[in-house]
Amino acid sequence: MSAVLPVIDTAASACCSPITGGVMDADEASTLAATFKAMGDPTRLRLLSMVAASDNGEACVCDLNELLDLSQGTVSHHLGQLVKAGLLTRTKRGTWSYYALVPGALPALADTLRV
Amino acid sequence: MSAVLPVIDTAASACCSPITGGVMDADEASTLAATFKAMGDPTRLRLLSMVAASDNGEACVCDLNELLDLSQGTVSHHLGQLVKAGLLTRTKRGTWSYYALVPGALPALADTLRV
DNA sequence: CGTATTCATTGACATCTGTCGATGGATTAC
DNA sequence: GTAATCCATCGACAGATGTCAATGAATACG
């Protein structure tokens, strides 16, 4: 039987060659580095964990904003970064914006760190 | 005799609570973010892969410097960042500095990304 | 309608970061 | 000892980044 590979077509999925799988070329390194860079900020890491921990796996900015001692504009900026990095999705319902983890994005990133 | 210092209190060893394991507090987020930040640069990612791919799992700056189109000072700077982040070790033998992966550092980081 | 709420975007600002060239210390080779 | 090699560190600089306050667009509510 052949293995079925779930295809996740995000920025995160593009960086799947493990770090320890030989010398990386510049392009691959840039792509993967962009994702790690998005996670290289405490606020964004907390946002990720808050989204992951919220009910239904999604949270709106109003909830996130209260827990962080930052202006609304700053939080929105960080959320935008995470979306751009392919780690979060944004869904607008009415006045609210709901953010959720991109399925498989974090595990795909974890795979690049496997030995 | 000098005192024995067996404790490796690096950033990598401290970040073991998974991102999806509940809302992270600020301290934990800062510690983990520092490690991801160190990996958020293409050059440093390439350096990691080059060290991992080299014989005996270690490489000297002279080798690394040739493959990257950067000045020696810049490469040394990046290597210092990776050491500071707890991802590489530095061993000086004679005139040469050899860098190697900190055992378990990358897998520990991968664990923080598990769902 | 008008007002309030939610949130992305903009402009401004201080700080951090990546890069280089130069310097200097340590070690090896002659 | 002198010269050469290896490499960390320093000073400088342009560009990126995190933050805020203010603005504006879209929607909901009266």
Short mmCIF file of N, CA and C (backbone and C1' of nucleotides) in Angstrom, two decimals, chain A residues 71-78 80-81 90 99, chain C residues 7-11, chain D residues 20-25:
data_model
loop_
_atom_site.label_atom_id
_atom_site.label_comp_id
_atom_site.label_asym_id
_atom_site.label_seq_id
_atom_site.Cartn_x
_atom_site.Cartn_y
_atom_site.Cartn_z
N SER A 71 -1.19 47.68 22.64
CA SER A 71 -2.26 48.37 21.95
C SER A 71 -2.91 47.45 20.92
N GLN A 72 -4.14 47.78 20.56
CA GLN A 72 -4.87 46.96 19.61
C GLN A 72 -4.15 46.91 18.26
N GLY A 73 -3.61 48.04 17.86
CA GLY A 73 -2.90 48.08 16.59
C GLY A 73 -1.70 47.15 16.56
N THR A 74 -0.99 47.10 17.67
CA THR A 74 0.18 46.22 17.74
C THR A 74 -0.21 44.76 17.65
N VAL A 75 -1.26 44.40 18.37
CA VAL A 75 -1.72 43.01 18.32
C VAL A 75 -2.14 42.64 16.91
N SER A 76 -2.86 43.53 16.28
CA SER A 76 -3.29 43.28 14.90
C SER A 76 -2.09 43.10 13.98
N HIS A 77 -1.08 43.88 14.22
CA HIS A 77 0.15 43.78 13.43
C HIS A 77 0.79 42.39 13.58
N HIS A 78 0.89 41.93 14.82
CA HIS A 78 1.51 40.63 15.06
C HIS A 78 0.67 39.50 14.45
N GLY A 80 -1.17 39.73 11.88
CA GLY A 80 -0.93 39.79 10.45
C GLY A 80 0.36 39.09 10.06
N GLN A 81 1.37 39.24 10.88
CA GLN A 81 2.66 38.58 10.62
C GLN A 81 2.49 37.06 10.63
N ARG A 90 -7.19 33.84 9.04
CA ARG A 90 -8.08 34.89 9.51
C ARG A 90 -9.45 34.71 8.87
N TYR A 99 -9.12 34.23 14.45
CA TYR A 99 -7.85 33.64 14.03
C TYR A 99 -7.78 32.19 14.49
P DC C 7 -12.38 42.15 16.86
"O5'" DC C 7 -11.44 42.85 15.79
"C5'" DC C 7 -11.76 42.70 14.41
"C4'" DC C 7 -10.97 43.69 13.58
"C3'" DC C 7 -9.44 43.60 13.74
"O3'" DC C 7 -8.89 43.36 12.48
"C1'" DC C 7 -10.18 45.83 13.71
P DA C 8 -7.50 42.68 12.28
"O5'" DA C 8 -6.98 43.42 10.98
"C5'" DA C 8 -7.87 43.55 9.88
"C4'" DA C 8 -7.48 44.75 9.03
"C3'" DA C 8 -6.00 44.85 8.69
"O3'" DA C 8 -5.87 45.26 7.34
"C1'" DA C 8 -6.70 46.82 9.82
P DT C 9 -4.43 45.37 6.67
"O5'" DT C 9 -4.12 46.93 6.67
"C5'" DT C 9 -5.15 47.85 6.34
"C4'" DT C 9 -4.65 49.28 6.47
"C3'" DT C 9 -3.16 49.49 6.16
"O3'" DT C 9 -3.05 50.62 5.33
"C1'" DT C 9 -3.70 50.41 8.27
P DT C 10 -1.72 50.93 4.55
"O5'" DT C 10 -1.25 52.33 5.15
"C5'" DT C 10 -2.21 53.38 5.33
"C4'" DT C 10 -1.69 54.39 6.35
"C3'" DT C 10 -0.22 54.74 6.19
"O3'" DT C 10 -0.11 56.10 5.79
"C1'" DT C 10 -0.83 54.43 8.47
P DG C 11 1.26 56.70 5.30
"O5'" DG C 11 1.83 57.41 6.60
"C5'" DG C 11 0.97 58.27 7.35
"C4'" DG C 11 1.69 58.81 8.57
"C3'" DG C 11 3.18 59.08 8.37
"O3'" DG C 11 3.52 60.27 9.09
"C1'" DG C 11 2.91 57.49 10.09
P DC D 20 2.26 49.30 22.80
"O5'" DC D 20 2.03 50.80 22.33
"C5'" DC D 20 2.84 51.84 22.87
"C4'" DC D 20 2.57 53.13 22.11
"C3'" DC D 20 1.11 53.53 22.08
"O3'" DC D 20 0.93 54.73 22.81
"C1'" DC D 20 2.09 53.63 19.89
P DA D 21 -0.55 55.18 23.24
"O5'" DA D 21 -0.95 56.24 22.13
"C5'" DA D 21 -0.04 57.28 21.80
"C4'" DA D 21 -0.52 58.01 20.56
"C3'" DA D 21 -2.01 58.35 20.56
"O3'" DA D 21 -2.19 59.66 20.04
"C1'" DA D 21 -1.50 57.04 18.67
P DA D 22 -3.65 60.31 19.94
"O5'" DA D 22 -3.99 60.16 18.38
"C5'" DA D 22 -3.02 60.56 17.43
"C4'" DA D 22 -3.49 60.23 16.03
"C3'" DA D 22 -4.98 60.51 15.78
"O3'" DA D 22 -5.13 61.21 14.56
"C1'" DA D 22 -4.46 58.29 15.17
P DT D 23 -6.56 61.74 14.10
"O5'" DT D 23 -6.88 60.83 12.82
"C5'" DT D 23 -5.86 60.57 11.87
"C4'" DT D 23 -6.27 59.42 10.98
"C3'" DT D 23 -7.71 59.49 10.47
"O3'" DT D 23 -7.71 59.56 9.05
"C1'" DT D 23 -7.18 57.32 11.24
P DG D 24 -9.05 59.87 8.26
"O5'" DG D 24 -9.53 58.44 7.76
"C5'" DG D 24 -8.58 57.52 7.22
"C4'" DG D 24 -9.23 56.16 7.02
"C3'" DG D 24 -10.71 56.23 6.62
"O3'" DG D 24 -10.98 55.24 5.65
"C1'" DG D 24 -10.49 54.94 8.54
P DA D 25 -12.20 55.42 4.62
"O5'" DA D 25 -12.63 53.92 4.33
"C5'" DA D 25 -11.64 52.89 4.32
"C4'" DA D 25 -12.22 51.60 4.85
"C3'" DA D 25 -13.69 51.37 4.47
"O3'" DA D 25 -13.85 50.02 4.05
"C1'" DA D 25 -13.44 51.21 6.80
#
